[in-house]
JSON list of C-alpha atoms in Angstrom, two decimals:
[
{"chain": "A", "resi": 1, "resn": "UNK", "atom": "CA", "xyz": [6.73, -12.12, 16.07]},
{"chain": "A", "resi": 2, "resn": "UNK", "atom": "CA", "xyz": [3.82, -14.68, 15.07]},
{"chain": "A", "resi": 3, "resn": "UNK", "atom": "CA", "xyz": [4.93, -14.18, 11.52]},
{"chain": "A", "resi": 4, "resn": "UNK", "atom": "CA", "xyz": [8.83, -14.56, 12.62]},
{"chain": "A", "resi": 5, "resn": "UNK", "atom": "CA", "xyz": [8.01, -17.74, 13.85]},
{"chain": "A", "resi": 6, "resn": "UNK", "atom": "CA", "xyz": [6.09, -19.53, 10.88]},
{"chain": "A", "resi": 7, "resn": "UNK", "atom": "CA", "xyz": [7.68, -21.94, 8.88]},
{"chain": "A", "resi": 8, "resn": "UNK", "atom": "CA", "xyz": [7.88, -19.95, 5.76]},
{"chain": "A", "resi": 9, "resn": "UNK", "atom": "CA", "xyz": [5.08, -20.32, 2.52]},
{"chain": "A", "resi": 10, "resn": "UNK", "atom": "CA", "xyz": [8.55, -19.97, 0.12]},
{"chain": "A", "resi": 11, "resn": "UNK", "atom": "CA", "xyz": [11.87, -19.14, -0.96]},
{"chain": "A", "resi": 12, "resn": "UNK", "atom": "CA", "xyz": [13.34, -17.35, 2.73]},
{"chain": "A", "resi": 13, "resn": "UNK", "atom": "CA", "xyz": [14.75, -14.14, 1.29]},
{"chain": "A", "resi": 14, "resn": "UNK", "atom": "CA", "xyz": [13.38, -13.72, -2.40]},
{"chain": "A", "resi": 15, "resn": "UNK", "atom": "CA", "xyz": [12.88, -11.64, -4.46]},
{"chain": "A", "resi": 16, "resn": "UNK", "atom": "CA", "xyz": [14.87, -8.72, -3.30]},
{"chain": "A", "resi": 17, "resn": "UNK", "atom": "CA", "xyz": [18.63, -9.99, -2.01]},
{"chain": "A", "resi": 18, "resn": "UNK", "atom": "CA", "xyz": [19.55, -12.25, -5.26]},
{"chain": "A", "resi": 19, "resn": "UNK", "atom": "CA", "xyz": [20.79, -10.49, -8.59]},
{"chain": "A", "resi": 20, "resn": "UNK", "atom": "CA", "xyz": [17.69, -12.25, -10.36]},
{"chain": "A", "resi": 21, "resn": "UNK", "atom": "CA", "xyz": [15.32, -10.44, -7.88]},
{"chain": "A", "resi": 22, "resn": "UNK", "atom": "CA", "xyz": [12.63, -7.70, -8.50]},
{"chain": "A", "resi": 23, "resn": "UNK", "atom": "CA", "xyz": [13.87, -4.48, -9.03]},
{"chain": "A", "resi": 24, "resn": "UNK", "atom": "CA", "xyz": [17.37, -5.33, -9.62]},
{"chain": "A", "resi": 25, "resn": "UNK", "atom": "CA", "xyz": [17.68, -7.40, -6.37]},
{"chain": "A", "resi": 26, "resn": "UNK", "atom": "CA", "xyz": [21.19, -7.50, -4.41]},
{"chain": "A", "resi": 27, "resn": "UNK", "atom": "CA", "xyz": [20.01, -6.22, -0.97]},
{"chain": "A", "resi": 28, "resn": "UNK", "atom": "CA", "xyz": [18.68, -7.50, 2.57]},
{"chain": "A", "resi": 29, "resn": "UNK", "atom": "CA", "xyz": [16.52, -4.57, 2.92]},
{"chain": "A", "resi": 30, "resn": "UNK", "atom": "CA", "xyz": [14.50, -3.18, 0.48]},
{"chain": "A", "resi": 31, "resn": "UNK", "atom": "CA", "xyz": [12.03, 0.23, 0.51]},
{"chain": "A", "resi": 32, "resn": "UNK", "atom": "CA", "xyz": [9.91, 1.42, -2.09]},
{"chain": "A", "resi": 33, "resn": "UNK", "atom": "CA", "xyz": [8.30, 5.11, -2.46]},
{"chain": "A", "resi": 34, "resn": "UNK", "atom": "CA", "xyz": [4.60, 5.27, -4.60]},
{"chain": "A", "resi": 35, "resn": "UNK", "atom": "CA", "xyz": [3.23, 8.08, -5.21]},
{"chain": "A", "resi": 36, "resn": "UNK", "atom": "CA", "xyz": [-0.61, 8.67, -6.79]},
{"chain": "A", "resi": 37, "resn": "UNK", "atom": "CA", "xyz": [-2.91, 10.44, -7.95]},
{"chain": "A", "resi": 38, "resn": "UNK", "atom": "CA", "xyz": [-7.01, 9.18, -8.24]},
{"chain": "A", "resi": 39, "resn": "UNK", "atom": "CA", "xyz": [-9.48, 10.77, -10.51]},
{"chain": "A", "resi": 40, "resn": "UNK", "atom": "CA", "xyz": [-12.79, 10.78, -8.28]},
{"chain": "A", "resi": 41, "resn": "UNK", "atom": "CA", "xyz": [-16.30, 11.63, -9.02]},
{"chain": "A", "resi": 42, "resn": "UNK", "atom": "CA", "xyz": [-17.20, 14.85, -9.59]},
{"chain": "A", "resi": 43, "resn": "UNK", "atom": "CA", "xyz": [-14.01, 16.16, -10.81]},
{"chain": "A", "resi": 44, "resn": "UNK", "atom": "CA", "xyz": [-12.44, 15.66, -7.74]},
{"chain": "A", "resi": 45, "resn": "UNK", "atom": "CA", "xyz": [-9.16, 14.28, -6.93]},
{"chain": "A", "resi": 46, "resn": "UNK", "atom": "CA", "xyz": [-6.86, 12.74, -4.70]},
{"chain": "A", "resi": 47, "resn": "UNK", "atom": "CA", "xyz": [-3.30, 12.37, -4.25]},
{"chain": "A", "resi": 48, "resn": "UNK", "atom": "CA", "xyz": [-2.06, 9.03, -1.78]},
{"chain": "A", "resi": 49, "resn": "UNK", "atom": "CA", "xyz": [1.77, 8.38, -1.24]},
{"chain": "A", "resi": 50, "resn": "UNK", "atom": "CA", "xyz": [3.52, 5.41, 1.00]},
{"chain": "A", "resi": 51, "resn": "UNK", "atom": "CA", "xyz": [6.19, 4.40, 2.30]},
{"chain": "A", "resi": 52, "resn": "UNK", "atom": "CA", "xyz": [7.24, 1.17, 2.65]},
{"chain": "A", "resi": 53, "resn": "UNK", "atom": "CA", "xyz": [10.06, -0.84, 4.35]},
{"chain": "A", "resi": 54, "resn": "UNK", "atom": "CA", "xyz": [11.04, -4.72, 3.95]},
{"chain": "A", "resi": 55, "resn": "UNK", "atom": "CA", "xyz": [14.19, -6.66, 5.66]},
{"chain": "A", "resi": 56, "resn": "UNK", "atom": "CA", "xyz": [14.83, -9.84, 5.29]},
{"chain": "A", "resi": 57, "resn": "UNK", "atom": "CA", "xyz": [13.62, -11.49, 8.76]},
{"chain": "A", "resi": 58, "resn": "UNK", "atom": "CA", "xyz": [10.26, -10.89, 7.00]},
{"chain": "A", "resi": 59, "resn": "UNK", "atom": "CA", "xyz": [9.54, -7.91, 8.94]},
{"chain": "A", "resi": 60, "resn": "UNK", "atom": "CA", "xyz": [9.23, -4.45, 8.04]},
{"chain": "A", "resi": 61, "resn": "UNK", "atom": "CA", "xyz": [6.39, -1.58, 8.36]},
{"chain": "A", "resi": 62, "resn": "UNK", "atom": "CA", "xyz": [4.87, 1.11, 6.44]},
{"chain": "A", "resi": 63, "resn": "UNK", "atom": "CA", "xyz": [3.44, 4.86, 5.98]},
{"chain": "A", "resi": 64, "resn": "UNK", "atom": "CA", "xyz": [0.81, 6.15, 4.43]},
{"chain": "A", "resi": 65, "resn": "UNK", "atom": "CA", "xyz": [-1.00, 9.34, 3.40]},
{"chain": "A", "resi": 66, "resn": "UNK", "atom": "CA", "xyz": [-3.82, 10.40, 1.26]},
{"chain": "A", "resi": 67, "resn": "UNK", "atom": "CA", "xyz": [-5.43, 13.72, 0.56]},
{"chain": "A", "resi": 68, "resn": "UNK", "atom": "CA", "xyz": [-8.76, 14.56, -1.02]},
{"chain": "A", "resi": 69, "resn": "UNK", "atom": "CA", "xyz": [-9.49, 17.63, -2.36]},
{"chain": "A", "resi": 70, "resn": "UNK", "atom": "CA", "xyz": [-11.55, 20.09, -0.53]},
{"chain": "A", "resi": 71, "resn": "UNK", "atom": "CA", "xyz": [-15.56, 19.26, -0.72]},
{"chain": "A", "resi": 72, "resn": "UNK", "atom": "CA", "xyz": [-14.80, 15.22, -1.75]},
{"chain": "A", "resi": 73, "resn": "UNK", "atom": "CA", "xyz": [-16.36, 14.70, 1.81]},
{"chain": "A", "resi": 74, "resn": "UNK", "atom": "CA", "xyz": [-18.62, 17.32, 1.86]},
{"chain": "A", "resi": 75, "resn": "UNK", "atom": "CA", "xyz": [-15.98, 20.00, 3.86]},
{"chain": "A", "resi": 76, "resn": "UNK", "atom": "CA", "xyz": [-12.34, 20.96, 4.31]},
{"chain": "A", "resi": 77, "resn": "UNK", "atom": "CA", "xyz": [-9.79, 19.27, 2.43]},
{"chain": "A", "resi": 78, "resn": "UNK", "atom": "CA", "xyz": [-9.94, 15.75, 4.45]},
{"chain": "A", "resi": 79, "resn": "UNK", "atom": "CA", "xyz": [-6.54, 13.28, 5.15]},
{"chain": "A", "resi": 80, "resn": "UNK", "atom": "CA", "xyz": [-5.74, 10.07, 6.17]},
{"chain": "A", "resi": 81, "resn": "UNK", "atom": "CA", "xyz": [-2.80, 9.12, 7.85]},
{"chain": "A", "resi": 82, "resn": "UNK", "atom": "CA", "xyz": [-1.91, 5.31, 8.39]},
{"chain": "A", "resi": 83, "resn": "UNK", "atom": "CA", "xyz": [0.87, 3.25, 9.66]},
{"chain": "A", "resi": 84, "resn": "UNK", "atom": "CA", "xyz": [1.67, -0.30, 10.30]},
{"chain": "A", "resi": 85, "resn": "UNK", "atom": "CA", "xyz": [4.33, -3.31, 11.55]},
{"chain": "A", "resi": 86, "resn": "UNK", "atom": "CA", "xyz": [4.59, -5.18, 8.44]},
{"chain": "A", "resi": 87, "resn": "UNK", "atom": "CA", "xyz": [4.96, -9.08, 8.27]},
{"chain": "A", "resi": 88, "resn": "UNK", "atom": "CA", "xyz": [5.82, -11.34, 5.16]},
{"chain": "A", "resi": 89, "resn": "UNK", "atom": "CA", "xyz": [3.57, -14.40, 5.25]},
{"chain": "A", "resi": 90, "resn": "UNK", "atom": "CA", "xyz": [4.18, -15.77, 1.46]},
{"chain": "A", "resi": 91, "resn": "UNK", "atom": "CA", "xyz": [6.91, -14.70, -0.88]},
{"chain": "A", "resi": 92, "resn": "UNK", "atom": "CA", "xyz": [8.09, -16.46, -4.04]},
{"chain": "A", "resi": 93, "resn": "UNK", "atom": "CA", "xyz": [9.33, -15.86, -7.27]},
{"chain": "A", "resi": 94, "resn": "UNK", "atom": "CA", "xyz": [6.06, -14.30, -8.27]},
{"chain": "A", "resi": 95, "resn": "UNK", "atom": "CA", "xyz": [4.34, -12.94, -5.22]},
{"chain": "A", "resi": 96, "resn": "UNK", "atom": "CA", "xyz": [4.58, -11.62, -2.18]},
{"chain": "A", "resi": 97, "resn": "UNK", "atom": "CA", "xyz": [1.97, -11.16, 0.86]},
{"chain": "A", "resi": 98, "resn": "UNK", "atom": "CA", "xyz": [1.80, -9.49, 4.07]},
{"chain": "A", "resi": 99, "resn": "UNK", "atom": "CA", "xyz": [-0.45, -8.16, 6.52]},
{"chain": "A", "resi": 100, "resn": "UNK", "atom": "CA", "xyz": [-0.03, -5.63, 8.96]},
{"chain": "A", "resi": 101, "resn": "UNK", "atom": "CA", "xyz": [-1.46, -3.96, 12.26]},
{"chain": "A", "resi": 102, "resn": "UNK", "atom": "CA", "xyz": [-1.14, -0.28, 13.68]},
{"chain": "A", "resi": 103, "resn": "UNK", "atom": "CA", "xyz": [-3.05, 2.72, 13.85]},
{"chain": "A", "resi": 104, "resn": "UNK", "atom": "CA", "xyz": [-4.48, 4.98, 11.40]},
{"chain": "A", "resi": 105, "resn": "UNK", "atom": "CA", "xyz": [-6.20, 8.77, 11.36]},
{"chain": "A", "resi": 106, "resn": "UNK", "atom": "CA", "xyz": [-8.95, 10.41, 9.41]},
{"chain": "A", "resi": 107, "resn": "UNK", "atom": "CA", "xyz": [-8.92, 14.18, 9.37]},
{"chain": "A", "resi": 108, "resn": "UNK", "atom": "CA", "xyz": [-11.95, 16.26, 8.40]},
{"chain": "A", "resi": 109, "resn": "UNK", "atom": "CA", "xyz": [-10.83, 18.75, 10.10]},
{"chain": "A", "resi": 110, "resn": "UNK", "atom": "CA", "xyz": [-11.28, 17.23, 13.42]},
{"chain": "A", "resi": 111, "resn": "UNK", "atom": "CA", "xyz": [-8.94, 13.65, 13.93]},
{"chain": "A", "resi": 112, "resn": "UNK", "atom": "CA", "xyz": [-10.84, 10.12, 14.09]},
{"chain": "A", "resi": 113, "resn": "UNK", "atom": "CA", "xyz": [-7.90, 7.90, 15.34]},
{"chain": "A", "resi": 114, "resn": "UNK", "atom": "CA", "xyz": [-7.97, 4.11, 15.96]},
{"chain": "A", "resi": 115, "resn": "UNK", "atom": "CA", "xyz": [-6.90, 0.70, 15.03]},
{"chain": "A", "resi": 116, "resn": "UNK", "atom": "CA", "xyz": [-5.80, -0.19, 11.43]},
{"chain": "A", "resi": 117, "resn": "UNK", "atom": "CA", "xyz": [-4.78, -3.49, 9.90]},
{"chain": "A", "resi": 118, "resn": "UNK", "atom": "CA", "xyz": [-3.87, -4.01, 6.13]},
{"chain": "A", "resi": 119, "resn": "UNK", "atom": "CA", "xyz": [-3.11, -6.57, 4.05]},
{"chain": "A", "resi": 120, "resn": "UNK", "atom": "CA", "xyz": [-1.21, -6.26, 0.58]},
{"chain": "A", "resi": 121, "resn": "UNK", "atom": "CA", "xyz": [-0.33, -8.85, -1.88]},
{"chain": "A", "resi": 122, "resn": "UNK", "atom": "CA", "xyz": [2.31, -7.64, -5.12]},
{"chain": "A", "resi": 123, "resn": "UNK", "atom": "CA", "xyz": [2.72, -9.86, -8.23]},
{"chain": "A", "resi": 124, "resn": "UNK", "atom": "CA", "xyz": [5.66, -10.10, -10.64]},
{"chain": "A", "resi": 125, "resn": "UNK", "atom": "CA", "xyz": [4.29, -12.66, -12.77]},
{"chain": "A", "resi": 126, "resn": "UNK", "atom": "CA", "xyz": [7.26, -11.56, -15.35]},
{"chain": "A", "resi": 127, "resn": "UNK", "atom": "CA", "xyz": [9.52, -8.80, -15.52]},
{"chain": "A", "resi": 128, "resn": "UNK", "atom": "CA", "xyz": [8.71, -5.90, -16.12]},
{"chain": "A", "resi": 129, "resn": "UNK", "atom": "CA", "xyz": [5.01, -6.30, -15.54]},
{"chain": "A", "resi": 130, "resn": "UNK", "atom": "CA", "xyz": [3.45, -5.98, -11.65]},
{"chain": "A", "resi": 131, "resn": "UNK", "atom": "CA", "xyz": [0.64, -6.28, -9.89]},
{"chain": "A", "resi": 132, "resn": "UNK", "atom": "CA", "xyz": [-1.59, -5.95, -6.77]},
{"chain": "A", "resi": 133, "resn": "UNK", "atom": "CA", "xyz": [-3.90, -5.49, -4.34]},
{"chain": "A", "resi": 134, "resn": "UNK", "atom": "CA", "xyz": [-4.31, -3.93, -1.07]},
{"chain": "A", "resi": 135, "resn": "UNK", "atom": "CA", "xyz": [-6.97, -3.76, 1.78]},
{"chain": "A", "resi": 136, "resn": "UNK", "atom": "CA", "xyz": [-6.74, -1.43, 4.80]},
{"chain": "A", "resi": 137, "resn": "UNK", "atom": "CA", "xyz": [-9.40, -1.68, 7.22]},
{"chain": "A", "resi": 138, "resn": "UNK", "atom": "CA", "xyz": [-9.20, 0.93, 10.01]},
{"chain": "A", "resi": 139, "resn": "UNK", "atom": "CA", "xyz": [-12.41, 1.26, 13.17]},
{"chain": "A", "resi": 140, "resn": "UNK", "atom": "CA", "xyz": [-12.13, 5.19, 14.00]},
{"chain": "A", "resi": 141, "resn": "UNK", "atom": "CA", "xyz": [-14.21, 6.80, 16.88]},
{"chain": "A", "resi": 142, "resn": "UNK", "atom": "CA", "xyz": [-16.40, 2.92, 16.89]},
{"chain": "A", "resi": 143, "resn": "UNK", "atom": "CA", "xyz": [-16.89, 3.40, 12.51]},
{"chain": "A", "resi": 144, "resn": "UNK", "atom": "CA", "xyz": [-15.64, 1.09, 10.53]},
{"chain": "A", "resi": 145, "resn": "UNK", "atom": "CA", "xyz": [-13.41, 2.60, 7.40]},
{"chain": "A", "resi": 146, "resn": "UNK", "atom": "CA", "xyz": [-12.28, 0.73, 4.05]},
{"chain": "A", "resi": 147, "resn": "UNK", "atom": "CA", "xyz": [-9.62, 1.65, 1.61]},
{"chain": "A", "resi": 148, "resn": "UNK", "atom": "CA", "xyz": [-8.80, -0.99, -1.43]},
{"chain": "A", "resi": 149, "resn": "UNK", "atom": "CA", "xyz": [-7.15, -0.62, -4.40]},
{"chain": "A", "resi": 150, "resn": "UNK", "atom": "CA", "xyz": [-6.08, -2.88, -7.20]},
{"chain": "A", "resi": 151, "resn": "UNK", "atom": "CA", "xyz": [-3.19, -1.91, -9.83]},
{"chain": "A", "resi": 152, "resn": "UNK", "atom": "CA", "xyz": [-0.97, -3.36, -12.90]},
{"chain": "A", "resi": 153, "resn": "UNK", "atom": "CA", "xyz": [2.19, -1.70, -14.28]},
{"chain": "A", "resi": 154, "resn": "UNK", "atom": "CA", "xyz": [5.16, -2.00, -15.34]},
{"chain": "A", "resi": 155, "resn": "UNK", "atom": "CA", "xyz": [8.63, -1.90, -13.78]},
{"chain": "A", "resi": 156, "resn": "UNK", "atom": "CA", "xyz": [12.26, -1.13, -14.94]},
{"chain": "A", "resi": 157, "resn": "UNK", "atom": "CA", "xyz": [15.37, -1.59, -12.93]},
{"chain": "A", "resi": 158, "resn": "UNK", "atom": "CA", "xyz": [14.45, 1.02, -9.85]},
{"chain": "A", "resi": 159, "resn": "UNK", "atom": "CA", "xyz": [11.22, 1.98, -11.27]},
{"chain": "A", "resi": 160, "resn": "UNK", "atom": "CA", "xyz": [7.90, 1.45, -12.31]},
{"chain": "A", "resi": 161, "resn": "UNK", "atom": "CA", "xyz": [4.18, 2.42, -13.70]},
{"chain": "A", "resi": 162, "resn": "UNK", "atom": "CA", "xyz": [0.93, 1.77, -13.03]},
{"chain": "A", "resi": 163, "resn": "UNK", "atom": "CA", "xyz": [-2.74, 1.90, -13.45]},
{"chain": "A", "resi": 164, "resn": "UNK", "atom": "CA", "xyz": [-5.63, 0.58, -10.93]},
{"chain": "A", "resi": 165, "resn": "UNK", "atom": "CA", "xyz": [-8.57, 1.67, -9.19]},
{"chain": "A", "resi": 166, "resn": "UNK", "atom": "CA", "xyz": [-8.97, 2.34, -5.71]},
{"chain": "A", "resi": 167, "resn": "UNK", "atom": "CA", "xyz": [-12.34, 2.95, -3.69]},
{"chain": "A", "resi": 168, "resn": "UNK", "atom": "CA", "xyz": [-12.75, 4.19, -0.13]},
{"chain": "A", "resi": 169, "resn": "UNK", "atom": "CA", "xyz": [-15.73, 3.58, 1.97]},
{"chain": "A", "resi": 170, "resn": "UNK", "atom": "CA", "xyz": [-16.53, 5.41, 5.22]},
{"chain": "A", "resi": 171, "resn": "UNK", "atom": "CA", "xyz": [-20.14, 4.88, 7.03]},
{"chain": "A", "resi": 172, "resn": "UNK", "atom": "CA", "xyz": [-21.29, 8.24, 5.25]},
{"chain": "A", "resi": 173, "resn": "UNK", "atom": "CA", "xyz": [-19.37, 8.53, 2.28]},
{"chain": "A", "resi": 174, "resn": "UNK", "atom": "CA", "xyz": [-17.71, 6.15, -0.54]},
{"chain": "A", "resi": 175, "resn": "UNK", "atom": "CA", "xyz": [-15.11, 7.55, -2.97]},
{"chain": "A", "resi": 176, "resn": "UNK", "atom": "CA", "xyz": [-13.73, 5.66, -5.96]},
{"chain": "A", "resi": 177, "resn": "UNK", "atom": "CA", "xyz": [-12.43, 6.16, -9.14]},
{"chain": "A", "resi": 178, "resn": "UNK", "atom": "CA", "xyz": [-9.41, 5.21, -11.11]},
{"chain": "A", "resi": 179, "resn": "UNK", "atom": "CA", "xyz": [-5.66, 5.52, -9.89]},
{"chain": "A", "resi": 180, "resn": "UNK", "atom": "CA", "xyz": [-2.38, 6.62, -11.51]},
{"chain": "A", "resi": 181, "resn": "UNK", "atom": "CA", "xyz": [1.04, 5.80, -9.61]},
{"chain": "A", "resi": 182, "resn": "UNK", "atom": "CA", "xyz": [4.67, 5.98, -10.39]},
{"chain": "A", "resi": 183, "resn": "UNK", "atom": "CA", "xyz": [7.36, 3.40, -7.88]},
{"chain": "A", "resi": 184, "resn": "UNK", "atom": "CA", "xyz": [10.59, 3.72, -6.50]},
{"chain": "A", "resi": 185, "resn": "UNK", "atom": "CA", "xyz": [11.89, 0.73, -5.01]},
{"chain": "A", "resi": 186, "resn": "UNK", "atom": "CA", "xyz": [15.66, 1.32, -3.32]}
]
């Protein structure tokens, strides 16, 4: 509602409802689907999807979900679960920023649930290249948790590419390591 309310930081419904928008444009509501998968020390991996949902009264919210492989954390395989109301603070031609604020869980095996914000900022400095970054900070069972990632790719009509690096930081371990996605927007 706070965000509803703001004068807006640029164009009011840019860049996804006009023809010369990002990812082919032409719609009040736009979702996109990205799915990854992050090389981690120690040979291990991850795989992180999300789900994300714009409209264009600036509001919109999001799922996510990542998966480590069994011993990243010392244990079973562990998961994190996260979802959010989304709101659009800035959006231009070029960029597009928005925070949000729900609730997120970390399973290893037993659930740590609690509060979660995020906030994400995408670049498309020119078509077809992208960009961004992302920051989700979540305070399970009174520990603070980090996830951020950075990434630049490349997009064509409904999809796109990309490469980044993503670390995640808990109060007893950190995980990082380089990032591989593919994008659907729709």
């Amino acid at each position: 509602a706070y965000a509803f309310a703001l004068q807006h930081g640029g164009f009011t419904r840019y860049p996804y409802d006009t023809k010369e928008g990002y990812a082919s444009g032409d719609r009040d509501i736009a979702a996109s689907v990205r799915t990854s998968r992050q090389f981690l020390q120690d040979g291990h991996q991850a795989q992180h999807s999300h789900f994300r949902v714009r409209g264009g009264n600036r509001l919109g919210w999001d799922l996510g979900h990542s998966s480590f492989d069994p011993g990243t954390f010392g244990g079973n395989r562990a998961q994190i679960w996260s979802g959010h109301v989304t709101a659009n603070y800035l959006e231009s031609k070029t960029a597009l920023l928005e925070g949000g604020y729900g609730l997120a869980s970390f399973q290893d095996p037993s659930p740590r649930t609690g509060f979660s914000f995020e906030l994400n900022l995408e670049l498309f400095p020119r078509k077809p290249w992208t960009g961004g970054v992302r920051y989700e900070g979540s305070y399970l069972h009174s520990h603070p948790f980090h996830d951020l990632s950075a990434h630049l790719g490349m997009a064509w009509k409904w999809f796109g590419a990309s490469l980044g690096y993503r670390a995640f930081f808990t109060p007893i371990f950190n995980e990082h390591g380089p990032e591989a996605a593919l994008n659907i927007w729709f």
